[in-house]
Structure formats: structure tokens, C-alpha cells
Amino acid sequence: MQYDTVIHGGTVVTPHETFKADVGISDGRIVALAEHLPGGERRIDAGGRLVLPGGIEAHCHIAQESSSGVMTADDYYSGSVSAAFGGNSCFVPFAAQHRGQSIADVIATYDGRAAPNSVIDYSYHLIISDPTPAVLEELPGVFQRGITSFKVFMTYDLMNIGDGGMLDILTVAKSHGALTMVHAENNEMVKWMNRRFAATGLTAPKYHALSRPELAEEEAINRAVSLAKLVDAALFIVHVSTRGGAEIVRREKLAGTKLFAETCPQYLALTRADLDRPGMEGAKYICSPPLRDHATQEVLWQHIRSGTFESVSSDHAPYRADATGKFLNGRDAPYPKIANGMPGIAMRLPYLFSEGVAKGRITLGDFVRLSSSNAARVFGLDRKGAIAPGFDADIAIWNPEETRTVTLDMQHDNMDYTPFEGMEINGWPELVMNRGRIVVEKGMLKANAGDGRFVARKPVDTGAMPGYRAVEFEIAAQFGQEVAP
Ligand code: DUC
Ligand code: ZN
Ligand code: ZN
């Protein structure tokens, strides 16, 4: 057989095995794995390197306006380039509906932003902030396009859809096999804390972390899970940042609830003390949920190791530390008026590799699961996330021996800071491939704007999760007669 490309001499890693093999690629697909593959129009030497499925970044904000009108600094070109330099072959940013917008308009807008610009394959999760009957009726068309996941918010006045809105969305999602993602923080607790701090003039960035208590996350995760269980719909808790939140996820998974979750590198690398840097430096570390403490970091690592989280995602939300981003409302803006979010799409995988694999906290198989294969399975990217015949040749070749000190210029994004500045990293992605095309090689970008393609996704795979049956829906069993609920 003739191959377009053969990657030879490397160590292939799957979630369950690590073995020496050559990888044969034709027409953008992996077509062979063998101890030795001859030929290939192009031969890539992976001696001493790890050959991994390309990362799939499942939580990032690209060319997205926040509800208060702040545009992210990264568009689909810079965002995808940064993702690729960080070891990703594919990403799934959000297409955000703001109130009053039709879903068709939202998707058309994001198609216009992504298609001409992305250097890697992409899809979207649809953010729904206005679940009117008309909007709910548009959702089946969205599934048909292969957009099979939504995100909803339980916080922020302009985004929070309320418990009833969430039940409506979960119900529609369930009937189409879609997955609902949720930002879980109790809005009223946060607003009450904000009022208390404002009344005494406590508006510096560090109060942001205190205004969003751990209990606000814990309560909202518990409520979100209860809402999803009532209608037995699949739920994905994004950016879990607390011990209490992770414990709820753990407990519910054990019980068989159709539940998935992620955490993010910033909750492992940084603490709320970073918001107390001099001047307004702390604004760079404002994100929601907020950074926590060292004890929580250790607990989150335990949950990563033991399978509570499907993935570690960046939650890349790039707002520059200038008047286009963090300081749109002035250099001395009170914390509630500073954009929430920090960049990290290029650092997610190097950080996870360095702190996880290189430090012995997780195995290489865990790394593959957390960086790629679980996201492919959960979000319905059925040809991605594996080094196996028939899958897209989305591959990252890692040098486990390479060490780097993090700088802003190695992010390749449009940002003016990186919260990971100065950290020592062990292990680096040297080559990133998407459908057989080299995107990044030896620090050079090899792809062009628009080379990435939209990927239509499949319904969520809840595998053998039994789910939950609310007895109240078993009307015949309760009253001996059939009544439509
Ligand atoms: N939630 C996110 O997921 N990202 C950025 C800001 C936010 O609130
Ligand atoms: Zn969020
Ligand atoms: Zn986010």
C-alpha cells in the first residue's frame, strides 16, 4: 500500500496501550499501524517521541462577544493557531446567542467568523441565553447540522436562563441526544456578595474571588444535576473549581447519572492570591468560577487521576489587559465591571503534560483521555481522538524531554499577557497534524487560514450510564392509569 505520510519510529499512545509503531496515513486518514511501514511520500521521523491523538480543545471562547459586549481578543485565525501550537488538532468554541437573537443568525455569524479563518477543524457548542418557544423550535435544525451540545448559564443576569428555562432545554436536548453544558454558580449568592462588598467600597480585583463563594458553585452544581435527573438528560458541568463540586460529580457518576465534567489548568496552577497582585495586575486573573487555593488544587488532581473529570479544558477567554478587554470600563473599574476570563489555549496540554505526566500524577493513557479521546467520545467527534485505522490523521508528536520556560510569544495568540508566564514546562508538542496536513512543525506554522473544516458531530454517547427515573413520571405506577405528563 502506498501512503501519503508515514510517521516512523515513534511510541504510539492510546488510552490503554503504549507501543512502538509506525503510522501510515492516506487521504487524511490513518490507514495502518505496524511495527514497520515502508514507503510514504513523506516520512516523518518520530524517534524518541510520543505519537498522540491531536488535542481536542472542548472549552474555549473565540471571536465571541460577552453579554456585556466585550469581544475576545482571539478570532478563529489567532485562536486556532494558538490551539495548534499547544498540541491541538481540533477545537470546539462557543457560538453565543444573546437575548433577542435567532439561532439561525447566530450560527450564520459564527460560520462567517470560523470558515475563512480556522487553521484546524472546528465545531461549536451553542450558548442559549433566551430559550423562548421560537428558539426551542429552532434547535432540531441545529442538531441536524451536527451541533449537538449547548451551554447554559446559571449566573450573570443577561445569561441566566433560570431553572425552568434549563428544564426546557434539557428536555429538548434529551429528545435529540444532545448534551447540555452548564456554568454552575448561584446567581443570587454572587449578587448578594457583590452588594455587600460594594456597600463598603471593596471593589479591587481580589474581591472578585471572594464574591463567588465555593458554596455558590456547589449549590448550583447540585441544582443543575437535580434538574437534569428530573428529565434524565445528559449534563456536562464545565470548569469545576471546588472540592464540593467535584465530590457531587463523583457521587452522581457512581450512582449512574448521565453526567460529565471538566476542570481547567488555571484551577491547578493559580490561586486566589494571584488576584491580589499589585495595582490592577490582579484583573488578569479574574475568571469565573474564580481561582481557589492550594488545598483545592490537590483535591482536583485527585479527581483528575481517579476519573471524575472527562477532560481538562482551557476555558480560553482572552480579554487583553487594556481598553479592548479587561479595562473596557476604565483602568480602575470595580471588579464586577472587569471581563471574566483568562487565556490558556496554548498552555492547556503542555501544563497538563508537565504537571501531570512528567510529575507522575497521571499516566500517558490518562493524558490521552483527558486531552482528546474523552472529548471526542462525549461530544460526538466520531473520527477523532484515536490513533487507529479509519480515524482522521489528527496527531500530535510530543518530545517528552523538551523543557521550556513559558513566555507570551510562545502562545501565538492575540493577547498581551499569559497567566502561565515564567512557569517551567517539561514536554512539548513538536508537530501537530490535522487530517494529515501538518499545521505546526518545529515552531513554524505550516497551515493557512481556512484550512480547518467544520465537523458535524454525532449525538452524545452516554454509553452504559443507566441514568435516573423520577418516580413522579411513572404515572401509571402511581395512580394505576396512564396520564400524559
Ligand atoms: N464562563 C466561562 O466558561 N468562560 C469565561 C467566563 C465564564 O463565565
Ligand atoms: Zn462558564
Ligand atoms: Zn468558558
Tab-separated table of C-alpha atoms and ligand atoms in Angstrom:
chain	number	residue	atom	x	y	z
A	1	MET	CA	0.000	0.000	0.000
A	2	GLN	CA	1.229	3.495	-0.790
A	3	TYR	CA	0.963	6.132	1.942
A	4	ASP	CA	0.924	9.902	1.697
A	5	THR	CA	2.769	10.034	5.004
A	6	VAL	CA	4.426	7.557	7.333
A	7	ILE	CA	5.289	8.586	10.895
A	8	HIS	CA	8.009	6.153	11.843
A	9	GLY	CA	9.979	5.137	14.903
A	10	GLY	CA	7.679	6.760	17.469
A	11	THR	CA	5.861	5.485	20.523
A	12	VAL	CA	2.102	5.495	19.959
A	13	VAL	CA	-0.107	6.151	22.977
A	14	THR	CA	-3.762	5.205	23.253
A	15	PRO	CA	-5.882	5.384	26.431
A	16	HIS	CA	-4.935	1.782	27.192
A	17	GLU	CA	-1.646	0.952	25.474
A	18	THR	CA	1.742	2.454	24.763
A	19	PHE	CA	3.653	0.713	21.963
A	20	LYS	CA	6.235	1.296	19.257
A	21	ALA	CA	4.607	1.556	15.859
A	22	ASP	CA	4.731	3.308	12.523
A	23	VAL	CA	1.589	5.151	11.435
A	24	GLY	CA	0.521	5.121	7.781
A	25	ILE	CA	-1.673	7.966	6.518
A	26	SER	CA	-3.587	8.286	3.254
A	27	ASP	CA	-6.133	10.907	2.207
A	28	GLY	CA	-6.123	12.452	5.650
A	29	ARG	CA	-6.933	9.220	7.458
A	30	ILE	CA	-4.886	6.770	9.489
A	31	VAL	CA	-4.876	3.600	7.392
A	32	ALA	CA	-2.215	1.414	9.005
A	33	LEU	CA	-0.343	0.794	12.234
A	34	ALA	CA	2.523	-1.670	12.132
A	35	GLU	CA	5.952	-2.341	13.592
A	36	HIS	CA	7.497	-1.183	10.358
A	37	LEU	CA	5.819	0.526	7.419
A	38	PRO	CA	7.924	1.062	4.278
A	39	GLY	CA	7.294	3.825	1.766
A	40	GLY	CA	5.347	7.002	2.173
A	41	GLU	CA	5.698	10.108	0.006
A	42	ARG	CA	6.697	11.892	3.193
A	43	ARG	CA	8.381	10.142	6.103
A	44	ILE	CA	8.359	11.834	9.497
A	45	ASP	CA	10.941	10.623	11.997
A	46	ALA	CA	9.339	10.313	15.436
A	47	GLY	CA	12.285	8.516	17.077
A	48	GLY	CA	12.349	9.207	20.814
A	49	ARG	CA	8.985	10.959	20.549
A	50	LEU	CA	5.409	10.202	21.593
A	51	VAL	CA	2.747	9.933	18.921
A	52	LEU	CA	-0.555	11.021	20.459
A	53	PRO	CA	-4.037	11.839	19.192
A	54	GLY	CA	-4.126	15.567	18.493
A	55	GLY	CA	-5.651	17.515	21.345
A	56	ILE	CA	-9.323	18.433	21.176
A	57	GLU	CA	-10.000	21.693	22.979
A	58	ALA	CA	-13.637	21.463	24.037
A	59	HIS	CA	-13.977	24.706	26.000
A	60	CYS	CA	-12.725	27.979	24.533
A	61	HIS	CA	-14.158	31.362	23.623
A	62	ILE	CA	-13.123	32.533	20.168
A	63	ALA	CA	-14.456	35.577	18.278
A	64	GLN	CA	-17.215	35.744	20.882
A	65	GLU	CA	-18.873	38.803	22.365
A	66	SER	CA	-19.651	38.586	26.066
A	67	SER	CA	-23.156	39.546	27.211
A	68	SER	CA	-21.795	42.986	28.093
A	69	GLY	CA	-20.364	43.417	24.613
A	70	VAL	CA	-16.643	42.706	25.081
A	71	MET	CA	-15.135	40.875	22.105
A	72	THR	CA	-12.456	38.256	22.722
A	73	ALA	CA	-9.003	39.214	21.511
A	74	ASP	CA	-8.683	35.987	19.530
A	75	ASP	CA	-10.522	35.371	16.302
A	76	TYR	CA	-10.680	31.995	14.547
A	77	TYR	CA	-7.282	32.548	12.966
A	78	SER	CA	-5.256	33.510	16.042
A	79	GLY	CA	-7.280	31.218	18.298
A	80	SER	CA	-6.777	28.190	16.085
A	81	VAL	CA	-3.081	28.968	15.555
A	82	SER	CA	-2.581	29.237	19.308
A	83	ALA	CA	-4.501	25.991	19.837
A	84	ALA	CA	-2.330	24.215	17.265
A	85	PHE	CA	0.937	25.438	18.816
A	86	GLY	CA	-0.406	23.959	22.050
A	87	GLY	CA	-0.865	20.471	20.570
A	88	ASN	CA	-4.488	20.658	19.382
A	89	SER	CA	-5.773	19.412	16.020
A	90	CYS	CA	-9.382	20.395	16.605
A	91	PHE	CA	-11.372	22.764	18.801
A	92	VAL	CA	-14.982	23.403	19.742
A	93	PRO	CA	-15.535	27.072	20.691
A	94	PHE	CA	-18.942	28.524	21.523
A	95	ALA	CA	-21.474	30.173	19.240
A	96	ALA	CA	-23.211	32.515	21.658
A	97	GLN	CA	-26.829	33.575	21.424
A	98	HIS	CA	-27.554	36.847	23.164
A	99	ARG	CA	-31.096	37.813	24.052
A	100	GLY	CA	-33.366	38.505	21.126
A	101	GLN	CA	-31.148	36.769	18.550
A	102	SER	CA	-32.388	33.892	16.426
A	103	ILE	CA	-30.282	30.760	16.465
A	104	ALA	CA	-30.070	30.725	12.674
A	105	ASP	CA	-28.482	34.192	12.765
A	106	VAL	CA	-26.047	33.141	15.492
A	107	ILE	CA	-24.858	30.096	13.568
A	108	ALA	CA	-24.544	32.078	10.332
A	109	THR	CA	-22.472	34.698	12.160
A	110	TYR	CA	-20.078	32.129	13.593
A	111	ASP	CA	-19.804	30.297	10.262
A	112	GLY	CA	-18.667	33.596	8.791
A	113	ARG	CA	-16.102	34.010	11.560
A	114	ALA	CA	-14.756	30.448	11.524
A	115	ALA	CA	-14.796	29.048	7.990
A	116	PRO	CA	-12.397	31.507	6.309
A	117	ASN	CA	-10.034	31.661	9.265
A	118	SER	CA	-9.552	28.459	11.233
A	119	VAL	CA	-6.331	26.534	10.603
A	120	ILE	CA	-7.691	23.434	12.384
A	121	ASP	CA	-11.001	21.580	12.340
A	122	TYR	CA	-13.747	23.073	14.465
A	123	SER	CA	-17.307	22.790	15.631
A	124	TYR	CA	-19.389	24.896	18.034
A	125	HIS	CA	-21.315	24.428	21.225
A	126	LEU	CA	-24.382	26.667	21.086
A	127	ILE	CA	-24.805	29.017	24.065
A	128	ILE	CA	-28.509	29.623	24.682
A	129	SER	CA	-29.447	32.677	26.747
A	130	ASP	CA	-33.036	33.153	25.588
A	131	PRO	CA	-34.954	29.856	25.396
A	132	THR	CA	-38.223	31.227	24.004
A	133	PRO	CA	-40.628	28.796	22.303
A	134	ALA	CA	-39.407	30.064	18.918
A	135	VAL	CA	-35.788	29.412	19.893
A	136	LEU	CA	-36.585	25.918	21.187
A	137	GLU	CA	-38.223	25.185	17.841
A	138	GLU	CA	-35.007	26.103	16.055
A	139	LEU	CA	-32.952	23.554	17.964
A	140	PRO	CA	-33.788	20.447	15.871
A	141	GLY	CA	-32.270	22.184	12.847
A	142	VAL	CA	-29.140	22.836	14.868
A	143	PHE	CA	-28.780	19.122	15.725
A	144	GLN	CA	-29.244	18.255	12.080
A	145	ARG	CA	-26.262	20.459	11.283
A	146	GLY	CA	-24.210	18.414	13.718
A	147	ILE	CA	-24.143	20.928	16.568
A	148	THR	CA	-25.037	18.504	19.326
A	149	SER	CA	-24.188	20.397	22.511
A	150	PHE	CA	-25.339	23.583	24.227
A	151	LYS	CA	-24.070	25.677	27.079
A	152	VAL	CA	-26.352	27.402	29.532
A	153	PHE	CA	-25.614	29.722	32.427
A	154	MET	CA	-26.998	29.744	35.962
A	155	THR	CA	-25.284	33.061	36.677
A	156	TYR	CA	-24.939	36.529	35.062
A	157	ASP	CA	-28.253	38.408	34.776
A	158	LEU	CA	-28.027	38.655	30.990
A	159	MET	CA	-27.309	34.946	30.527
A	160	ASN	CA	-29.000	33.118	33.408
A	161	ILE	CA	-31.940	31.174	31.982
A	162	GLY	CA	-33.469	30.136	35.309
A	163	ASP	CA	-34.375	26.637	36.412
A	164	GLY	CA	-37.470	26.464	34.189
A	165	GLY	CA	-35.505	27.523	31.117
A	166	MET	CA	-32.941	24.898	31.924
A	167	LEU	CA	-35.577	22.175	32.209
A	168	ASP	CA	-36.972	23.212	28.810
A	169	ILE	CA	-33.548	22.997	27.186
A	170	LEU	CA	-32.626	19.731	28.887
A	171	THR	CA	-35.880	18.213	27.669
A	172	VAL	CA	-35.335	19.238	24.048
A	173	ALA	CA	-31.692	18.170	24.256
A	174	LYS	CA	-32.648	14.756	25.568
A	175	SER	CA	-35.099	14.130	22.770
A	176	HIS	CA	-32.309	14.711	20.203
A	177	GLY	CA	-29.422	13.078	22.023
A	178	ALA	CA	-27.764	16.447	22.615
A	179	LEU	CA	-25.610	17.319	25.588
A	180	THR	CA	-26.272	20.348	27.805
A	181	MET	CA	-23.210	22.014	29.325
A	182	VAL	CA	-23.702	24.253	32.303
A	183	HIS	CA	-21.861	27.085	34.025
A	184	ALA	CA	-22.982	26.385	37.580
A	185	GLU	CA	-22.793	29.251	40.081
A	186	ASN	CA	-25.668	30.529	42.229
A	187	ASN	CA	-26.514	33.963	40.792
A	188	GLU	CA	-28.264	35.318	43.884
A	189	MET	CA	-25.407	34.398	46.228
A	190	VAL	CA	-22.950	36.184	43.951
A	191	LYS	CA	-25.143	39.290	43.616
A	192	TRP	CA	-25.660	39.419	47.370
A	193	MET	CA	-21.905	39.236	47.957
A	194	ASN	CA	-21.380	41.946	45.328
A	195	ARG	CA	-23.828	44.251	47.112
A	196	ARG	CA	-22.080	43.691	50.448
A	197	PHE	CA	-18.639	44.458	49.026
A	198	ALA	CA	-19.887	47.463	47.033
A	199	ALA	CA	-21.510	48.947	50.150
A	200	THR	CA	-18.127	49.111	51.861
A	201	GLY	CA	-16.105	50.096	48.799
A	202	LEU	CA	-14.376	46.721	48.416
A	203	THR	CA	-14.031	46.703	44.649
A	204	ALA	CA	-10.399	45.683	43.998
A	205	PRO	CA	-9.830	42.556	41.845
A	206	LYS	CA	-9.175	40.339	44.872
A	207	TYR	CA	-12.803	40.747	45.986
A	208	HIS	CA	-13.901	39.054	42.790
A	209	ALA	CA	-12.615	35.741	44.170
A	210	LEU	CA	-14.415	36.254	47.463
A	211	SER	CA	-17.644	37.370	45.811
A	212	ARG	CA	-18.127	33.975	44.164
A	213	PRO	CA	-18.016	31.546	47.101
A	214	GLU	CA	-17.250	27.861	46.797
A	215	LEU	CA	-20.777	27.246	48.078
A	216	ALA	CA	-22.195	29.157	45.108
A	217	GLU	CA	-20.633	26.586	42.782
A	218	GLU	CA	-21.518	23.638	44.960
A	219	GLU	CA	-25.170	24.663	45.312
A	220	ALA	CA	-25.558	25.296	41.584
A	221	ILE	CA	-23.900	22.015	40.564
A	222	ASN	CA	-26.234	20.169	42.910
A	223	ARG	CA	-29.246	22.001	41.456
A	224	ALA	CA	-28.126	21.511	37.840
A	225	VAL	CA	-27.704	17.784	38.448
A	226	SER	CA	-31.153	17.594	40.076
A	227	LEU	CA	-32.755	19.377	37.112
A	228	ALA	CA	-31.037	17.040	34.645
A	229	LYS	CA	-32.029	13.988	36.692
A	230	LEU	CA	-35.676	15.042	36.779
A	231	VAL	CA	-35.834	14.661	32.992
A	232	ASP	CA	-32.997	12.095	32.796
A	233	ALA	CA	-30.998	14.259	30.390
A	234	ALA	CA	-27.225	14.170	29.911
A	235	LEU	CA	-25.349	17.032	31.570
A	236	PHE	CA	-21.770	18.310	31.379
A	237	ILE	CA	-20.521	20.537	34.213
A	238	VAL	CA	-17.901	22.918	32.837
A	239	HIS	CA	-14.941	24.372	34.760
A	240	VAL	CA	-15.425	22.621	38.126
A	241	SER	CA	-13.249	24.530	40.583
A	242	THR	CA	-14.177	23.247	44.055
A	243	ARG	CA	-13.836	20.201	46.246
A	244	GLY	CA	-17.586	20.220	46.924
A	245	GLY	CA	-18.440	20.438	43.234
A	246	ALA	CA	-16.080	17.602	42.303
A	247	GLU	CA	-17.486	15.444	45.091
A	248	ILE	CA	-21.035	15.883	43.790
A	249	VAL	CA	-19.885	14.861	40.313
A	250	ARG	CA	-18.120	11.827	41.753
A	251	ARG	CA	-21.115	10.744	43.805
A	252	GLU	CA	-23.575	11.145	40.932
A	253	LYS	CA	-21.353	9.261	38.497
A	254	LEU	CA	-21.188	6.377	40.948
A	255	ALA	CA	-24.986	6.419	41.069
A	256	GLY	CA	-25.170	6.169	37.270
A	257	THR	CA	-26.346	9.715	36.488
A	258	LYS	CA	-25.691	10.772	32.880
A	259	LEU	CA	-23.078	13.249	33.959
A	260	PHE	CA	-19.767	14.507	32.597
A	261	ALA	CA	-17.397	17.184	33.883
A	262	GLU	CA	-14.150	19.033	33.320
A	263	THR	CA	-11.747	21.187	35.248
A	264	CYS	CA	-9.176	23.641	33.866
A	265	PRO	CA	-5.421	24.253	34.278
A	266	GLN	CA	-5.905	27.637	35.947
A	267	TYR	CA	-7.578	25.959	38.924
A	268	LEU	CA	-4.489	23.721	39.229
A	269	ALA	CA	-1.814	26.337	38.597
A	270	LEU	CA	-3.048	29.525	40.269
A	271	THR	CA	-4.825	30.615	43.442
A	272	ARG	CA	-6.981	33.499	44.595
A	273	ALA	CA	-3.779	35.093	45.915
A	274	ASP	CA	-2.954	35.893	42.282
A	275	LEU	CA	-5.834	38.382	42.271
A	276	ASP	CA	-4.020	40.342	44.972
A	277	ARG	CA	-1.064	41.321	42.800
A	278	PRO	CA	-0.051	44.984	42.911
A	279	GLY	CA	-2.116	47.675	41.218
A	280	MET	CA	-4.640	46.276	38.767
A	281	GLU	CA	-2.439	43.274	37.848
A	282	GLY	CA	-4.947	41.081	39.657
A	283	ALA	CA	-7.516	41.862	36.936
A	284	LYS	CA	-5.614	39.458	34.660
A	285	TYR	CA	-6.594	36.615	36.997
A	286	ILE	CA	-10.317	37.387	37.157
A	287	CYS	CA	-12.255	34.429	35.847
A	288	SER	CA	-15.477	32.695	36.869
A	289	PRO	CA	-15.674	30.487	38.769
A	290	PRO	CA	-12.743	32.168	40.498
A	291	LEU	CA	-9.345	30.770	41.409
A	292	ARG	CA	-9.314	28.952	44.763
A	293	ASP	CA	-6.441	27.685	46.976
A	294	HIS	CA	-3.603	25.146	47.173
A	295	ALA	CA	-5.639	22.558	49.089
A	296	THR	CA	-8.280	22.625	46.339
A	297	GLN	CA	-5.588	22.154	43.697
A	298	GLU	CA	-4.504	18.902	45.328
A	299	VAL	CA	-8.096	17.670	45.556
A	300	LEU	CA	-8.725	18.495	41.896
A	301	TRP	CA	-5.622	16.483	40.930
A	302	GLN	CA	-7.001	13.517	42.909
A	303	HIS	CA	-10.235	13.786	40.951
A	304	ILE	CA	-8.347	14.073	37.659
A	305	ARG	CA	-6.366	10.935	38.478
A	306	SER	CA	-9.369	8.936	39.604
A	307	GLY	CA	-11.657	9.698	36.666
A	308	THR	CA	-14.111	12.292	37.988
A	309	PHE	CA	-13.347	14.550	35.021
A	310	GLU	CA	-13.627	13.564	31.375
A	311	SER	CA	-11.365	16.380	30.311
A	312	VAL	CA	-9.117	19.224	31.312
A	313	SER	CA	-10.078	22.180	29.129
A	314	SER	CA	-8.537	25.608	28.856
A	315	ASP	CA	-11.649	27.824	29.108
A	316	HIS	CA	-9.563	30.178	26.971
A	317	ALA	CA	-11.410	33.502	27.348
A	318	PRO	CA	-8.908	36.033	26.018
A	319	TYR	CA	-9.524	39.603	27.155
A	320	ARG	CA	-6.449	41.796	26.878
A	321	ALA	CA	-5.321	43.839	29.860
A	322	ASP	CA	-6.216	47.040	28.015
A	323	ALA	CA	-9.219	49.130	27.000
A	324	THR	CA	-10.382	46.495	24.472
A	325	GLY	CA	-10.739	43.867	27.197
A	326	LYS	CA	-10.307	43.867	30.944
A	327	PHE	CA	-10.339	47.658	31.173
A	328	LEU	CA	-13.160	48.477	28.758
A	329	ASN	CA	-14.849	50.209	31.713
A	330	GLY	CA	-11.724	52.076	32.782
A	331	ARG	CA	-8.381	51.242	34.286
A	332	ASP	CA	-9.773	51.395	37.830
A	333	ALA	CA	-13.062	49.644	37.141
A	334	PRO	CA	-14.607	47.819	40.107
A	335	TYR	CA	-14.248	44.035	39.788
A	336	PRO	CA	-17.879	43.416	38.665
A	337	LYS	CA	-17.125	45.564	35.599
A	338	ILE	CA	-13.959	43.698	34.572
A	339	ALA	CA	-14.301	40.977	31.899
A	340	ASN	CA	-14.222	37.435	33.289
A	341	GLY	CA	-11.733	35.059	31.778
A	342	MET	CA	-8.111	34.368	31.018
A	343	PRO	CA	-6.168	32.921	28.083
A	344	GLY	CA	-4.594	29.459	28.053
A	345	ILE	CA	-5.424	27.527	24.877
A	346	ALA	CA	-1.723	27.024	24.071
A	347	MET	CA	-0.836	26.051	27.633
A	348	ARG	CA	-3.580	23.529	28.461
A	349	LEU	CA	-1.736	20.487	27.160
A	350	PRO	CA	1.868	21.440	27.946
A	351	TYR	CA	0.780	22.269	31.504
A	352	LEU	CA	-1.183	19.016	31.872
A	353	PHE	CA	1.709	17.011	30.445
A	354	SER	CA	4.311	18.706	32.605
A	355	GLU	CA	2.440	18.778	35.914
A	356	GLY	CA	0.524	15.588	35.223
A	357	VAL	CA	2.616	13.068	33.256
A	358	ALA	CA	6.136	14.359	33.923
A	359	LYS	CA	5.454	14.667	37.654
A	360	GLY	CA	3.822	11.225	37.832
A	361	ARG	CA	0.343	12.408	38.812
A	362	ILE	CA	-1.305	10.821	35.761
A	363	THR	CA	-0.297	8.228	33.168
A	364	LEU	CA	0.233	8.816	29.473
A	365	GLY	CA	-3.051	6.967	28.870
A	366	ASP	CA	-4.799	9.389	31.237
A	367	PHE	CA	-3.265	12.273	29.312
A	368	VAL	CA	-4.689	10.960	26.043
A	369	ARG	CA	-8.126	10.545	27.606
A	370	LEU	CA	-8.137	13.984	29.256
A	371	SER	CA	-6.711	15.836	26.273
A	372	SER	CA	-8.512	14.205	23.377
A	373	SER	CA	-10.230	10.839	23.371
A	374	ASN	CA	-12.884	11.563	26.003
A	375	ALA	CA	-13.825	14.857	24.343
A	376	ALA	CA	-14.187	13.026	21.013
A	377	ARG	CA	-16.496	10.445	22.576
A	378	VAL	CA	-18.583	12.786	24.726
A	379	PHE	CA	-19.008	15.490	22.089
A	380	GLY	CA	-19.598	13.136	19.179
A	381	LEU	CA	-16.421	13.676	17.133
A	382	ASP	CA	-16.535	10.107	15.956
A	383	ARG	CA	-13.490	10.193	13.652
A	384	LYS	CA	-11.215	11.942	16.088
A	385	GLY	CA	-9.435	11.235	19.365
A	386	ALA	CA	-7.672	7.972	18.498
A	387	ILE	CA	-4.612	6.652	16.681
A	388	ALA	CA	-6.352	3.807	14.886
A	389	PRO	CA	-7.178	2.841	11.292
A	390	GLY	CA	-10.159	4.761	9.946
A	391	PHE	CA	-9.691	7.793	12.204
A	392	ASP	CA	-8.708	11.238	10.974
A	393	ALA	CA	-4.943	11.695	10.977
A	394	ASP	CA	-5.171	14.236	13.805
A	395	ILE	CA	-1.866	13.634	15.513
A	396	ALA	CA	0.491	15.457	17.871
A	397	ILE	CA	4.106	14.351	18.152
A	398	TRP	CA	5.442	15.221	21.590
A	399	ASN	CA	9.018	15.448	22.766
A	400	PRO	CA	8.823	14.381	26.414
A	401	GLU	CA	12.374	15.636	27.035
A	402	GLU	CA	11.923	19.192	25.806
A	403	THR	CA	11.843	21.802	28.550
A	404	ARG	CA	10.615	25.367	28.161
A	405	THR	CA	10.038	28.441	30.248
A	406	VAL	CA	6.678	29.954	29.365
A	407	THR	CA	6.655	33.316	27.621
A	408	LEU	CA	3.925	35.338	25.948
A	409	ASP	CA	5.383	34.950	22.447
A	410	MET	CA	5.174	31.155	22.575
A	411	GLN	CA	1.365	31.443	22.976
A	412	HIS	CA	0.887	32.669	19.377
A	413	ASP	CA	-2.375	34.323	20.401
A	414	ASN	CA	-3.536	37.953	20.293
A	415	MET	CA	-3.051	38.501	23.996
A	416	ASP	CA	-0.838	40.880	25.923
A	417	TYR	CA	-0.243	38.505	28.843
A	418	THR	CA	-0.217	34.857	29.785
A	419	PRO	CA	-1.100	33.808	33.331
A	420	PHE	CA	1.426	30.957	32.922
A	421	GLU	CA	4.378	33.360	32.348
A	422	GLY	CA	7.674	32.028	33.721
A	423	MET	CA	6.465	28.504	34.536
A	424	GLU	CA	8.862	25.644	33.746
A	425	ILE	CA	7.330	23.068	31.416
A	426	ASN	CA	8.619	19.557	30.684
A	427	GLY	CA	7.346	18.028	27.464
A	428	TRP	CA	6.310	19.912	24.334
A	429	PRO	CA	4.307	19.206	21.132
A	430	GLU	CA	6.766	19.422	18.219
A	431	LEU	CA	4.467	18.592	15.350
A	432	VAL	CA	0.696	18.900	15.036
A	433	MET	CA	-1.276	17.382	12.196
A	434	ASN	CA	-4.940	17.757	11.236
A	435	ARG	CA	-6.392	15.300	8.704
A	436	GLY	CA	-2.869	14.506	7.533
A	437	ARG	CA	-1.901	18.159	6.962
A	438	ILE	CA	0.986	19.457	9.037
A	439	VAL	CA	-0.259	22.517	10.932
A	440	VAL	CA	2.747	23.199	13.162
A	441	GLU	CA	6.250	21.759	12.821
A	442	LYS	CA	9.372	22.732	14.752
A	443	GLY	CA	7.888	26.004	15.903
A	444	MET	CA	6.658	27.015	12.428
A	445	LEU	CA	3.072	27.416	11.272
A	446	LYS	CA	2.533	25.378	8.091
A	447	ALA	CA	-1.209	25.797	7.591
A	448	ASN	CA	-3.287	28.574	6.097
A	449	ALA	CA	-6.380	30.410	7.257
A	450	GLY	CA	-9.435	28.414	6.232
A	451	ASP	CA	-7.688	25.018	6.049
A	452	GLY	CA	-9.741	23.781	9.032
A	453	ARG	CA	-13.169	22.312	8.346
A	454	PHE	CA	-16.425	22.339	10.247
A	455	VAL	CA	-17.022	18.920	11.813
A	456	ALA	CA	-20.613	17.724	12.084
A	457	ARG	CA	-20.889	15.905	15.399
A	458	LYS	CA	-22.889	12.881	16.484
A	459	PRO	CA	-25.272	12.715	19.476
A	460	VAL	CA	-23.797	12.354	22.950
A	461	ASP	CA	-22.643	8.858	23.837
A	462	THR	CA	-23.855	8.064	27.356
A	463	GLY	CA	-22.578	4.512	26.970
A	464	ALA	CA	-23.786	2.284	29.776
A	465	MET	CA	-24.832	5.074	32.156
A	466	PRO	CA	-28.212	3.929	33.492
A	467	GLY	CA	-29.479	7.449	34.233
A	468	TYR	CA	-32.245	8.326	36.652
A	469	ARG	CA	-36.012	7.711	36.662
A	470	ALA	CA	-38.084	10.225	38.623
A	471	VAL	CA	-40.914	8.168	40.104
A	472	GLU	CA	-43.333	11.023	39.545
A	473	PHE	CA	-43.110	10.439	35.801
A	474	GLU	CA	-44.265	6.835	36.245
A	475	ILE	CA	-47.879	7.942	36.439
A	476	ALA	CA	-49.369	4.526	35.772
A	477	ALA	CA	-47.420	3.099	38.707
A	478	GLN	CA	-48.547	5.940	40.988
A	479	PHE	CA	-52.235	6.025	40.173
A	480	GLY	CA	-52.885	2.900	38.136
A	481	GLN	CA	-53.689	4.831	34.992
A	482	GLU	CA	-51.875	6.375	32.079
A	483	VAL	CA	-51.846	10.193	32.021
A	484	ALA	CA	-49.585	12.111	29.685
A	485	PRO	CA	-47.153	14.083	31.878
B	1	DUC	N1	-17.528	31.219	31.860
B	1	DUC	C1	-16.764	30.601	31.030
B	1	DUC	O1	-16.964	29.422	30.773
B	1	DUC	N2	-15.769	31.241	30.442
B	1	DUC	C2	-15.476	32.581	30.650
B	1	DUC	C3	-16.355	33.288	31.548
B	1	DUC	C4	-17.394	32.476	32.168
B	1	DUC	O2	-18.148	32.933	32.975
B	2	ZN	ZN	-18.629	29.456	32.250
B	3	ZN	ZN	-15.763	29.348	29.285
